[in-house]
Structures are given as C-alpha cells and as structure tokens.
Coordinates of C-alpha atoms and ligand atoms in Angstrom, one line a residue:
X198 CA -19.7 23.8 5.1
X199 CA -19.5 24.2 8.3
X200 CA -16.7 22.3 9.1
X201 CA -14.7 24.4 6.8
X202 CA -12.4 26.3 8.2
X203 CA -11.1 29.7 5.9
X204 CA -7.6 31.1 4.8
X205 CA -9.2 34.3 7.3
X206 CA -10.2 32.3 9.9
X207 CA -7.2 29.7 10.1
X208 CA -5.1 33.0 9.9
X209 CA -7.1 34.7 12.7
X210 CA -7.3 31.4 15.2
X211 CA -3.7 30.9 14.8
X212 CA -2.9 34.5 15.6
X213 CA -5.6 34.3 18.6
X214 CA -4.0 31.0 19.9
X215 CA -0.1 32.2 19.4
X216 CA -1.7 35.1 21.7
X217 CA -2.9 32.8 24.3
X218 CA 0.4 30.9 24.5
X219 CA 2.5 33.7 24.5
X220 CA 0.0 35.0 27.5
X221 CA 0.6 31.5 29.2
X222 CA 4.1 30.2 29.3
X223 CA 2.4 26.9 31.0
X224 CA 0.7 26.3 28.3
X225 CA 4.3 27.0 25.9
X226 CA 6.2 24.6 28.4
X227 CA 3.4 22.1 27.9
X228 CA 3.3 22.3 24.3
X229 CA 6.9 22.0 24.2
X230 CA 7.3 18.7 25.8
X231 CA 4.6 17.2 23.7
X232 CA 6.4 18.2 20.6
X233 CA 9.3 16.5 22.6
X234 CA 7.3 13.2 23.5
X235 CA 8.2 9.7 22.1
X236 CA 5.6 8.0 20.2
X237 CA 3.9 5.1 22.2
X238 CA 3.8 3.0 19.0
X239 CA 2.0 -0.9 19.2
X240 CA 2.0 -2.8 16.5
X241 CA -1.1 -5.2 15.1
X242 CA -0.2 -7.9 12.6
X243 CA 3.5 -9.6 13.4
X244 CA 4.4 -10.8 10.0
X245 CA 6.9 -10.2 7.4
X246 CA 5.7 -6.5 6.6
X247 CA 6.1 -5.5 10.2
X248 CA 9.3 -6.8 10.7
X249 CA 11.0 -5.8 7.6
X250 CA 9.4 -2.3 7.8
X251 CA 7.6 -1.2 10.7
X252 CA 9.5 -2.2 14.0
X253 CA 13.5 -2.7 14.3
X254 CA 14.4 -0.4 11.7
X255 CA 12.4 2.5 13.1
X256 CA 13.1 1.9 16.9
X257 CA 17.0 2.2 15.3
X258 CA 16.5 5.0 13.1
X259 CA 14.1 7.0 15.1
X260 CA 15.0 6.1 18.7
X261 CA 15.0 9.4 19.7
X262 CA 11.2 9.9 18.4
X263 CA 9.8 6.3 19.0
X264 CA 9.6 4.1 21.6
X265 CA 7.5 0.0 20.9
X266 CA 5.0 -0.8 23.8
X267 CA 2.9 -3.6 23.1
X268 CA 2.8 -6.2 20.0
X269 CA -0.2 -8.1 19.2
X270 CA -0.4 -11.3 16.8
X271 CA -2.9 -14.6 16.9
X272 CA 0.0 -16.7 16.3
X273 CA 1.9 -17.1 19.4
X274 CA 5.1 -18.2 18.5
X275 CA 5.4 -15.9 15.5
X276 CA 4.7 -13.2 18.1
X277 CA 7.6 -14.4 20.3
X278 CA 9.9 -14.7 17.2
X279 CA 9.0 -11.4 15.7
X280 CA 9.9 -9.4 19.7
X281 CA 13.2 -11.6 19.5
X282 CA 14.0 -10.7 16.3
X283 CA 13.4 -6.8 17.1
X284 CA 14.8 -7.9 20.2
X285 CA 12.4 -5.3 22.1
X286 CA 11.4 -5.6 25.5
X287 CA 7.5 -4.5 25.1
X288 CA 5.0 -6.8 26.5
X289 CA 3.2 -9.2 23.6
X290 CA -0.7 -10.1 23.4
X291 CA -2.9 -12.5 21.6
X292 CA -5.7 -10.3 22.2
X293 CA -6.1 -6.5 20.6
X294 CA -8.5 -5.0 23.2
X295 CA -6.6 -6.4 26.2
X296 CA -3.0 -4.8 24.6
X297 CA -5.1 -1.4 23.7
X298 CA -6.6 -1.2 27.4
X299 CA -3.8 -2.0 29.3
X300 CA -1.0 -0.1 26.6
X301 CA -2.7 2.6 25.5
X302 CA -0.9 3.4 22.7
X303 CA -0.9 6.8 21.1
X304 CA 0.0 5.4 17.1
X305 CA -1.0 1.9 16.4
X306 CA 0.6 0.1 13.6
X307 CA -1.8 -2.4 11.2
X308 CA -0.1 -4.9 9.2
X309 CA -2.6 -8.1 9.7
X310 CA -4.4 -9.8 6.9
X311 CA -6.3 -7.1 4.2
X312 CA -10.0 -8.3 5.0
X313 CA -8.8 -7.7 8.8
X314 CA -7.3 -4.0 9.0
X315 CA -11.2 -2.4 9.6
X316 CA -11.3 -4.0 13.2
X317 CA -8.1 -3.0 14.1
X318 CA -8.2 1.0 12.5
X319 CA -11.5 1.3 13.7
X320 CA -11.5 -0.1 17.6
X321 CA -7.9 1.5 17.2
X322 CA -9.0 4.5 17.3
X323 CA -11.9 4.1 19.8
X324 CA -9.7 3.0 22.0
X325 CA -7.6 6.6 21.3
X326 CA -4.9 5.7 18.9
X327 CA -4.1 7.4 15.3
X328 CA -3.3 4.8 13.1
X329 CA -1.0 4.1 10.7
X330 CA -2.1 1.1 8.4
X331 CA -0.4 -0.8 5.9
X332 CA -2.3 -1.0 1.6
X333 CA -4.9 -1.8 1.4
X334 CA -6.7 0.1 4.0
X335 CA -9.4 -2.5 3.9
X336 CA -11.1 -4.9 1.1
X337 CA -14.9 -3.6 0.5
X338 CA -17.1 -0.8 0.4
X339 CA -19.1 -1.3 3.6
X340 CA -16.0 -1.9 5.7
X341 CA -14.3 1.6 4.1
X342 CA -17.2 3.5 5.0
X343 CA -17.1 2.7 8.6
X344 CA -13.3 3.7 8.7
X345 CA -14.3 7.5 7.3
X346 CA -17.4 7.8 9.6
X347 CA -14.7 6.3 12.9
X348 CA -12.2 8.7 11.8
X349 CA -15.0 11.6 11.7
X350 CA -16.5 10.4 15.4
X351 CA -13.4 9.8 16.8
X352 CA -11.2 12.9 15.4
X353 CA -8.1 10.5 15.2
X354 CA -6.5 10.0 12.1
X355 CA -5.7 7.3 9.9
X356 CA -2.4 7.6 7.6
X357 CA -1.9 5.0 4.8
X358 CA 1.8 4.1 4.0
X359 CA 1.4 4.3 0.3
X360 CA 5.0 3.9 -0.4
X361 CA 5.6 3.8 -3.9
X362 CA 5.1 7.6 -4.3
X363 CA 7.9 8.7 -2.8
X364 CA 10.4 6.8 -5.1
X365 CA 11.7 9.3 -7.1
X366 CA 10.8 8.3 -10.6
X367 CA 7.5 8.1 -9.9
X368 CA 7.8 11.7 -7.7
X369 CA 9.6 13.1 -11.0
X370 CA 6.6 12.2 -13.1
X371 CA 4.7 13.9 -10.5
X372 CA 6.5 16.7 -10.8
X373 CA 6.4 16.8 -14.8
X374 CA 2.7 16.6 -15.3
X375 CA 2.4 19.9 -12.7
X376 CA 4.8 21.7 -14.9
X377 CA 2.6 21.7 -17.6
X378 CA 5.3 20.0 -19.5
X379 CA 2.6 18.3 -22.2
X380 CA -0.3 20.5 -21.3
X381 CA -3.9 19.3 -20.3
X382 CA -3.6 15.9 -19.4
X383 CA -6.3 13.3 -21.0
X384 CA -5.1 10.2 -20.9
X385 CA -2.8 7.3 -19.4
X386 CA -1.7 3.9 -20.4
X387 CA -0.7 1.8 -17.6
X388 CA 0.8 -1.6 -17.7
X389 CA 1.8 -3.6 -14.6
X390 CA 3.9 -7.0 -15.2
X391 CA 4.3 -9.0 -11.9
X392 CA 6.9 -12.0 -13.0
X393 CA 6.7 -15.5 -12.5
X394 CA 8.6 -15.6 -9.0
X395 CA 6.6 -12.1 -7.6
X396 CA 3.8 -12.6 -9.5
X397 CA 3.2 -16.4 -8.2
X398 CA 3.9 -15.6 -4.4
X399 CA 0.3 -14.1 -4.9
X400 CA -1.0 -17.1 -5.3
X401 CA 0.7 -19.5 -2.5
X402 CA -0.3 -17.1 0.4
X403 CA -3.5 -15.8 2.0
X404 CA -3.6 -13.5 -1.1
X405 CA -5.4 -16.3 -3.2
X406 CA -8.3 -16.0 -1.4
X407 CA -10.5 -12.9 -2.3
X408 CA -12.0 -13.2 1.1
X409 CA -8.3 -12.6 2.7
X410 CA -6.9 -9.8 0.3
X411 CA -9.9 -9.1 -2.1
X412 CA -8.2 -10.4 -4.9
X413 CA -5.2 -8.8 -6.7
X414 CA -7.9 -5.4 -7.8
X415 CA -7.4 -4.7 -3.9
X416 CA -4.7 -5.9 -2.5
X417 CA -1.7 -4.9 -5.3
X418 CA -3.9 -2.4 -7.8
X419 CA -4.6 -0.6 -4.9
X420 CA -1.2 1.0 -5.2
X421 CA -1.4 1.7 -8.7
X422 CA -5.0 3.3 -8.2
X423 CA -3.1 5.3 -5.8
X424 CA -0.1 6.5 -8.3
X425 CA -2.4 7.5 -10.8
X426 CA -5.3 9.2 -8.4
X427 CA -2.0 11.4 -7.5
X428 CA -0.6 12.0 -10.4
X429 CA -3.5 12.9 -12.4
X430 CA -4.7 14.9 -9.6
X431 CA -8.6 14.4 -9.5
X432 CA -11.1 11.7 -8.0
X433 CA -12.3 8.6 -10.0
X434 CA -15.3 8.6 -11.2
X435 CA -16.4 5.3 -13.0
X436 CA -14.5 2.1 -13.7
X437 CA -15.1 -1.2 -16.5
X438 CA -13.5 -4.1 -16.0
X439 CA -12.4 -7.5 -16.8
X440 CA -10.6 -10.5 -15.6
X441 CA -10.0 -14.0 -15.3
X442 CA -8.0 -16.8 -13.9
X443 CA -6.5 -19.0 -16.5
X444 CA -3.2 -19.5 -15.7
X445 CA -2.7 -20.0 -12.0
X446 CA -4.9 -22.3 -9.9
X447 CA -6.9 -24.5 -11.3
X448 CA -5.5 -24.4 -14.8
X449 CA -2.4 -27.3 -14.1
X450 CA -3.1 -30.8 -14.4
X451 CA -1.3 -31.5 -11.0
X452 CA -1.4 -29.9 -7.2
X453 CA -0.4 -30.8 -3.8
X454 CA -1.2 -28.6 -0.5
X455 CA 2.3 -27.0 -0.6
X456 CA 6.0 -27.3 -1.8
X457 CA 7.7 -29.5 1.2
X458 CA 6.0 -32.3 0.5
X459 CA 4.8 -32.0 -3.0
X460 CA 5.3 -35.0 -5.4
X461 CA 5.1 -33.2 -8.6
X462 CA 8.5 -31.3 -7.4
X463 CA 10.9 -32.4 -10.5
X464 CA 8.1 -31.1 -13.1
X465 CA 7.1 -28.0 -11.5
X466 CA 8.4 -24.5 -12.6
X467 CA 6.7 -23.1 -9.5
X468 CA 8.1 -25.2 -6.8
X469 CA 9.4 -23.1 -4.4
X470 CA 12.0 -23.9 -1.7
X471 CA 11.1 -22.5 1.4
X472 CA 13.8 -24.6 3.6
X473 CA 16.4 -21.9 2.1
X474 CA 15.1 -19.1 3.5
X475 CA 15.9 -18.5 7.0
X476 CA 13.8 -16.1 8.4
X477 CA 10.2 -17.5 6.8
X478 CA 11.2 -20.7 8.5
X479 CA 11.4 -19.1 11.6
X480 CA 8.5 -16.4 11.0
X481 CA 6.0 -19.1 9.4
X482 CA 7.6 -22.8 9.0
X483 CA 8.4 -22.5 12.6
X484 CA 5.2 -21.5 13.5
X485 CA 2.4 -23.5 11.4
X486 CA 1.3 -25.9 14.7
X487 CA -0.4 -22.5 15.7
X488 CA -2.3 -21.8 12.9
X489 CA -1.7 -24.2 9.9
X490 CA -0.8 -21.6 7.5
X491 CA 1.5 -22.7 4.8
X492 CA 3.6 -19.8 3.1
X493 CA 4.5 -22.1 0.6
X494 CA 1.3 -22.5 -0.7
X495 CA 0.6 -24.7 -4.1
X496 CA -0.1 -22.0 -6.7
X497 CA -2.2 -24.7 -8.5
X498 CA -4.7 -25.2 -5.3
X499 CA -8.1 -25.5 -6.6
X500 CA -9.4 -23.0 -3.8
X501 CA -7.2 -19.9 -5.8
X502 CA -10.3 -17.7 -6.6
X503 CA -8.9 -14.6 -7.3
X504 CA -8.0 -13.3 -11.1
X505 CA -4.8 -13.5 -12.7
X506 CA -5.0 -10.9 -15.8
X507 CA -6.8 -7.6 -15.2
X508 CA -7.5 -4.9 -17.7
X509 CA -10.1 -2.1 -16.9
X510 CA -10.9 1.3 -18.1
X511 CA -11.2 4.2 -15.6
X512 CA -12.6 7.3 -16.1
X513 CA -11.8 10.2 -13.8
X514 CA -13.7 13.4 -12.6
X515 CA -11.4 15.6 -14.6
X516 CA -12.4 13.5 -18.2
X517 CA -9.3 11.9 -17.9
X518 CA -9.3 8.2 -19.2
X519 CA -6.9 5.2 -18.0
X520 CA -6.3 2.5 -19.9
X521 CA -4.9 -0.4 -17.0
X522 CA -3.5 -3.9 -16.8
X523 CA -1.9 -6.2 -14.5
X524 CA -0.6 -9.3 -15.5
X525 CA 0.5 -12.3 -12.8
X526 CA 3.2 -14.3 -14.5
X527 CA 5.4 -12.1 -16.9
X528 CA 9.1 -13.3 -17.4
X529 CA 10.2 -9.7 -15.9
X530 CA 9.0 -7.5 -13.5
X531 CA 7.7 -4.0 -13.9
X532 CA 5.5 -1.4 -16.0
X533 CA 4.9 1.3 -18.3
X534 CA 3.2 4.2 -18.5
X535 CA 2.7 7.1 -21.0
X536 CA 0.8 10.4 -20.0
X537 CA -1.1 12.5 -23.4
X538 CA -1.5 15.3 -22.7
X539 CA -2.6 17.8 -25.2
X540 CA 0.6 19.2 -25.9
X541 CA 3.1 15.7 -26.0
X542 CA 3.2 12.8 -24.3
X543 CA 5.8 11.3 -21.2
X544 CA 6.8 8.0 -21.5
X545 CA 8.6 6.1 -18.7
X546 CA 9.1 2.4 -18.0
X547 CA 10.9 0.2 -14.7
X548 CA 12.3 -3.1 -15.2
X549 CA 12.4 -3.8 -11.7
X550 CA 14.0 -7.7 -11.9
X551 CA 17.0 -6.3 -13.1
X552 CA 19.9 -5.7 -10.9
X553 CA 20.1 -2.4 -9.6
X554 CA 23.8 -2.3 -10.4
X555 CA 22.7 -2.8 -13.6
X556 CA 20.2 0.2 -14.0
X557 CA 22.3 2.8 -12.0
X558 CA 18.8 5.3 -13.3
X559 CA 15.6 5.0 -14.5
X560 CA 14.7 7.0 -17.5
X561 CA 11.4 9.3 -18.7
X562 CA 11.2 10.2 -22.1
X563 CA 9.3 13.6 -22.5
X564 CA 8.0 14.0 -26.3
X565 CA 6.2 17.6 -27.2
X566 CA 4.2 17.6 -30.4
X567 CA 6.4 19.1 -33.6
X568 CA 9.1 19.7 -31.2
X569 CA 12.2 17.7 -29.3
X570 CA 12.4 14.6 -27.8
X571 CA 14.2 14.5 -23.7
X572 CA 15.2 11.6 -22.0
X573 CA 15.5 12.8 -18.3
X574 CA 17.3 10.3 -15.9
X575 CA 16.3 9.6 -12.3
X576 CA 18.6 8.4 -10.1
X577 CA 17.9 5.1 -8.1
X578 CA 16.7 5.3 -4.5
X579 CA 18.4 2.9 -2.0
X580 CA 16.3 1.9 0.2
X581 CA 12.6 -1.0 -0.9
X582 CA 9.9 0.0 -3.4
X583 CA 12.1 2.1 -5.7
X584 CA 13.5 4.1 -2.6
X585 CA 9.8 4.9 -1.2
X586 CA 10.1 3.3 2.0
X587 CA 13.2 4.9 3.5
X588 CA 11.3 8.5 2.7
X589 CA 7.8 7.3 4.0
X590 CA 9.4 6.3 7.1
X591 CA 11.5 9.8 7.5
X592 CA 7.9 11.5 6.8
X593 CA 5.9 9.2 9.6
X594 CA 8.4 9.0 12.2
X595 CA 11.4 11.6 11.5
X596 CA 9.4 14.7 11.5
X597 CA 9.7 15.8 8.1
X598 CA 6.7 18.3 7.5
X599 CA 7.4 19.7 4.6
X600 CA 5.1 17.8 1.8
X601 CA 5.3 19.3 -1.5
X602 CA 4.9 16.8 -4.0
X603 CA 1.7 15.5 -1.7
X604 CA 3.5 12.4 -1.4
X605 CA 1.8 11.8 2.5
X606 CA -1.5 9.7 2.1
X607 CA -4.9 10.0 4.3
X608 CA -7.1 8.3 4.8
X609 CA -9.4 9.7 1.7
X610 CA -6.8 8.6 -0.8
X611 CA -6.4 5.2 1.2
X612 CA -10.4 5.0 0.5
X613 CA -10.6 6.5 -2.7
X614 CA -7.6 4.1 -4.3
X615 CA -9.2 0.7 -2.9
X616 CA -12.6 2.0 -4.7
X617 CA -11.2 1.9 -8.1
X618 CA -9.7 -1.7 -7.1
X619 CA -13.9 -2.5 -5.5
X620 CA -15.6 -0.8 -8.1
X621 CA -13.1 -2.9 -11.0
X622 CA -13.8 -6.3 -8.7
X623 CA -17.6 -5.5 -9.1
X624 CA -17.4 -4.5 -12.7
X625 CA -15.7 -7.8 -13.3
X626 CA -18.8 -9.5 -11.4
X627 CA -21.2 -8.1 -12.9
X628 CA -20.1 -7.4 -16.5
X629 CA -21.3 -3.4 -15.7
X630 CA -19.3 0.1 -15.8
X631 CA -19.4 0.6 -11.7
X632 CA -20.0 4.4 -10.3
X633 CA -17.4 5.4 -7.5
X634 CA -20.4 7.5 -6.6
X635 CA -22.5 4.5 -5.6
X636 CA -19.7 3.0 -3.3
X637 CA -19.3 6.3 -1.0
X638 CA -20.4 8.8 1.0
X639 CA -16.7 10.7 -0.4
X640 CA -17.9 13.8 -2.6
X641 CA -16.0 13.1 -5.5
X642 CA -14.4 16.6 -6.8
X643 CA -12.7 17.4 -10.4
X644 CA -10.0 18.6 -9.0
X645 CA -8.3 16.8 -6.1
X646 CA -8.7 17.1 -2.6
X647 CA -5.1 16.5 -0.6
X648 CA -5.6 16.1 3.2
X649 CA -2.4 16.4 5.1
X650 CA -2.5 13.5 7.4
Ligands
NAD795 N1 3.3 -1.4 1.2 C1 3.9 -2.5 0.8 O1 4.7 -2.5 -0.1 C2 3.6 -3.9 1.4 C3 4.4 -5.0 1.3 C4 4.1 -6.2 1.9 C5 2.9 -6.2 2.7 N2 2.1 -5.2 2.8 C6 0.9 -5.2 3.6 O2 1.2 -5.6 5.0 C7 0.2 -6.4 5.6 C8 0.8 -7.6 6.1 O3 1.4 -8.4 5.1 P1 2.5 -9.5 5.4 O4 3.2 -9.8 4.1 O5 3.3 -9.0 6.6 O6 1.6 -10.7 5.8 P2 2.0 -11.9 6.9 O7 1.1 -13.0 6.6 O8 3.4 -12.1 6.9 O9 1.6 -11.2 8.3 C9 0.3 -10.9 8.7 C10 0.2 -11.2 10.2 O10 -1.0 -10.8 10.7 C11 -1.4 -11.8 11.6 N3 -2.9 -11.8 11.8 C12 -3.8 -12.2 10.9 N4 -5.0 -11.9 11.3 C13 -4.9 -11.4 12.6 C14 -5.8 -11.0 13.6 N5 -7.1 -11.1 13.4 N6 -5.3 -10.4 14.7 C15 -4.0 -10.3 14.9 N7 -3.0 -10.8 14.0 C16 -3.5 -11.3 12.9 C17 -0.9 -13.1 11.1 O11 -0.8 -14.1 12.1 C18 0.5 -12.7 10.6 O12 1.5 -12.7 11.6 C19 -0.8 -6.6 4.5 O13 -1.9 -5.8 4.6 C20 -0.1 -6.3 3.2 O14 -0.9 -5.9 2.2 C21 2.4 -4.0 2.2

C-alpha cells in the first residue's frame, strides 16, 4: 500500500516538481539533454534474433536515438560475424560482467538461449542497465521470481518485446472485445497450427531440449498466454494440461545427428538443406568448431524431450475459460480463435503460410445473437510477426509514448504469460490442475493490472 502512489498525490508531486524545475533552469537544461541522450544499448545473445531484429535495423532506423557499445556472445566467431554483419565498430566480449564493467550500458538487449535470460536480466540490472529481453523472459518459476524481486531492489526495469500484439489483427480484436461489441466475455477457443517446415525447426535446434527453452509451453505458448492475458484483460488463475510427443523425436524408425551428413536423406520429408541458406552458414555452419551446435539438428534425435501436441484449459481470475492447443506439424501455418461473449461471439483466423500477396487482409467475423453477421477486414502489416515488430521497435527505441491499446509489455505480463506456459508444463507432469497462485509472489487481480514499462 504504501508504494502506491494516488491520482492526488501523482497530480500534487508533478505540480511540486514542475515548480522546482521551473525555479531551476539547471535542473530544466539537465533534464533536457537527457531527454536528448542516445541510448548506450549492448546486446547479450549474438544469434539470429539479434541480428534480424535487435541491432542493424535499429542503429539505421533510430540513429538519431541509439548508439551499440559492446556485444557479448560465447561463440567467438559468431560474435565477429554478427559486428561484421551490423558492420558496427563497438568492442565484442566473451564474458558479460567484463563488457557490463567496462561498457556500462544504460539498456541491455537479451537474446541468448531461454533457460539463460535470468543471469543476464538480473546481473543486468545490478550492474545498472534496464533491460529489454527477448519471450520468454525466463523458463521456470524460481528463476521468474528472482527477476520481479531484482527489478524491485534494483528500481530498473525490464520490458518484454512481446511482439505479436502490435499486429493489427490481433490489436483490432483488442479493440473489439473493449467495445463491448459481444458483451461480457466468458470464453475463448484458441487453436495454434505450427506447420511441418516452422513447426519442425522446433525440434532441430536447442528448442528440443526442455532444459534450453522449457519445452514448446514456454518457449512459443508463452506468446499466446500473452495475447490472451491481454485481450481478456484479467490474470490467470488455474491451468490443466496435457501433452505428448508422438510424432517428432523418437517416433521415426531412422536418425542421424543432423542433415549434412545424414544417410537417410532420399527418404526423409524433414531433411533440411542448410548449405542454401547463406547467412546460417555463416552465423552457425561457420561457427560450430566453437561450440558444436548444429542448427540443422535431426528432428528424430532420441534426446527431443519436449511435447509435440498441447491442449490445456485455463481458467482466468475474471471466470473466464480458455480452451488452447498447439499442434507441431500441421500442413499450414496459423490459428483460430473465437471470443463468446454473452451477447455474440468474434471469430477470426490467420493462415500465415500463405503468401501475403495472396491475403492483401485478414478478416474477423463479428456475430451478435438474433442479430447481423460483420466481416471486418484488417489490413496486413509489412513489417515480421503480422506487422508487430516494426511497431514494437517504434515503441522501444522511436519514442512513441502514447500506448492505448496496452500493447507495451512489463515485466508482470512477461511473468505472468510464462506462468500459464510453467503451470501447463507442471500440469502435464503431474496429471493435476496447477494454481498460478502457488507459482508467485504476483497478487493475481480480476481485473488486469497494465504497468507501463
Ligand atoms: N519474439 C520473437 O518472435 C522471437 C523470434 C525468434 C527468437 N526469439 C527469442 O530470441 C532469443 C534468441 O533466439 P535465436 O533464434 O536468436 O537463437 P540463436 O541460437 O540464434 O542465438 C542465441 C545466441 O545466444 C548465445 N548464447 C547462448 N548462451 C549464452 C551465454 N550463456 N552467454 C552469451 N551468449 C550465449 C549463442 O551462442 C547464440 O549466439 C530466444 O530467447 C528466442 O526465444 C524471439
């Protein structure tokens, strides 16, 4: 309670504090040339995510707002490739507290393996950084927990780039269930197809291993948990769960370590030709003398020990109910969804393998009880993840403040999206309904809390 801070008393510091700057124009000046101050950005984690998202791209688009001063990988030569490739001029490191020390960063970037992102958010932010990390903001309950109690001590602040709800289907459904459009909300259905080429990439990289990415409830679900913890608009409360691994994995007659050398090539759907694609062969191919990683892993590898079909039920503060699924080798890519609501239902769907030339919109179909039927039509965005990752980046780095769809992401919903995905996991294991409640120190709330961050 105590930390609370009032509509009165925010309205009464603000006033005091506009008094004291207006009393000292040092103080204006100073504040001025923060607001005017490049971001010292480093980034953690020199993979494909990084360079595709997080480094040349913004240094071009936001030059005037960020500048890159220190990189940090445990794979040397992917390091070098990855500064090449940005062509920056920063200095590189093999080891984090050496770049933190000697950088000191004011916004580190975390794009390393799932299980790892704790060490890096948390000593991140001892070491004076706020953070931006990439989904999952970490893999188990424990390690989530000490994130929210470093962010407390430290007073930095973690954002999570959950991307997917800023594409503006997904912002339009948003929008939709506010309007009241079918009235109290009480249920979803929601049905996520990962095909046979996405889907399978899973399972040939680090992903496989529940100890890397904390199997596909975690790593992937964790942005659907996210999608519907926003749109329905209160905490999760309880989650049941099942799963199992019977196509991928250990479910082929034959397997080899990975594709290159494989011997089974001519029979196998899932061979995948690495040697085609440019930059993984420099990124990982190049690279594997450092670290042996193979990112054309066998998908039928015996050590796979994460599900590949999920359904669970999720119950939310509010009484909502979710029914969910994700399935790993689907001959297209996408999902569905439908809203009930006491009043009608919204239906929308993505077919994401087909060309976007093809599917110039994406449609909702609003349906009120003994009334009309609309079919609303949302316009494509052009940039990754259904146009989500041009708008996150304008939010994180091109100082757009304005946030009213509650599209930006703290670290609360970071935490309380990976929960449903921990609690589902541990359901799964144990065969018993799992109580976010029991995971967190969070106070779960019927109506939800949004944190700008
Ligand atoms: N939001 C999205 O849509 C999206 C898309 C892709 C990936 N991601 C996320 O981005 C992150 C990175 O994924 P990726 O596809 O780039 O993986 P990747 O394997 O290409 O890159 C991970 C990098 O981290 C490095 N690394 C691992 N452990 C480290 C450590 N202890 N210290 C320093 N470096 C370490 C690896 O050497 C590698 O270069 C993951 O958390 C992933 O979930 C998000």
């Amino acid at each position: 309670m105590n930390n609370r801070i009032t509509r009165r008393d925010f309205i009464a510091t603000g006033t005091a504090m506009s008094g004291a700057l207006l009393l000292n124009p040092l103080n204006s000046l100073a504040s001025h040339a923060n607001a005017n101050k490049k971001k010292r950005v480093a980034i953690v984690g020199t993979g494909s995510r990084a360079l595709g998202m997080w480094s040349k791209d913004v240094q071009e688009t936001y030059s005037d707002k960020v500048e890159f001063v220190g990189l940090c990988d445990i794979n040397p030569g992917r390091l070098e490739f990855f500064k090449k490739a940005c062509g920056f001029t920063c200095p590189t490191f093999n080891d984090f507290e050496k770049m933190m020390k000697d950088i000191k960063p004011d916004t580190l970037i975390v794009t390393t393996v799932d299980a790892t992102h704790h060490e890096f958010i948390i000593r991140g932010m001892e070491l004076g950084a706020n953070i931006i990390t990439e989904k999952p903001m970490t893999t188990d309950e424990e390690k989530c927990e000490a994130i929210l109690q470093a962010e407390k001590k430290t007073g930095k602040k973690v954002t999570v780039t959950f991307n997917y709800r800023y594409s503006p289907h997904r912002a339009k459904l948003y929008e939709l269930l506010r309007n009241d459009t079918i009235g109290e909300l009480t249920s979803v259905d929601f049905h996520w197809y990962l095909d046979t080429s996405h889907g399978s990439d899973y399972f040939r990289r680090w992903h496989r291993l529940k100890e890397k990415g904390g199997t596909l409830w975690v790593h992937k679900a964790t942005h659907h948990f996210d999608l519907l913890n926003w749109w329905i608009e209160s905490d999760p409360a309880e989650v049941y769960a099942t799963g199992a691994l019977d196509f991928y994995g250990k479910n082929n007659p034959f397997r080899h370590t990975n594709c290159r050398p494989c011997p089974h090539k001519d029979k196998c759907n899932y061979y995948y030709d690495i040697t085609k694609n440019k930059q993984y062969m420099d990124l990982y191919v190049t690279h594997e003398k450092h670290d042996g990683y193979l990112r054309d892993g066998c998908v039928w590898k015996e050590d796979i020990n994460i599900y590949d079909k999920m359904a669970a039920t999720i119950k939310y503060m509010n009484g909502v109910q979710v029914s969910y699924s994700l399935t790993t080798y689907s001959p297209y890519e996408g999902y569905r969804i439908a809203f009930n609501g006491k009043k009608g239902r919204i239906d929308a769907w993505i077919e994401e393998s087909h060309p976007i030339e093809e599917r110039p919109y994406d449609e909702i179909v609003v349906n009120k009880n003994f009334s009309t039927r609309e079919f609303i039509q949302v316009s494509q965005g052009t940039s990754g993840h259904g146009g989500g990752d041009r708008l996150l980046k304008d939010k994180i780095f091109g100082g757009v403040t304005e946030d009213p769809l509650h599209q930006s992401a703290s670290v609360r919903d970071g935490a309380l999206s990976i929960l449903v995905g921990i609690a589902a996991r541990k359901s799964c294991e144990t065969g018993k309904p799992i109580k976010l409640a029991d995971l967190t120190s969070l106070e779960l709330g019927v109506k939800r809390q949004f944190v700008q961050s």
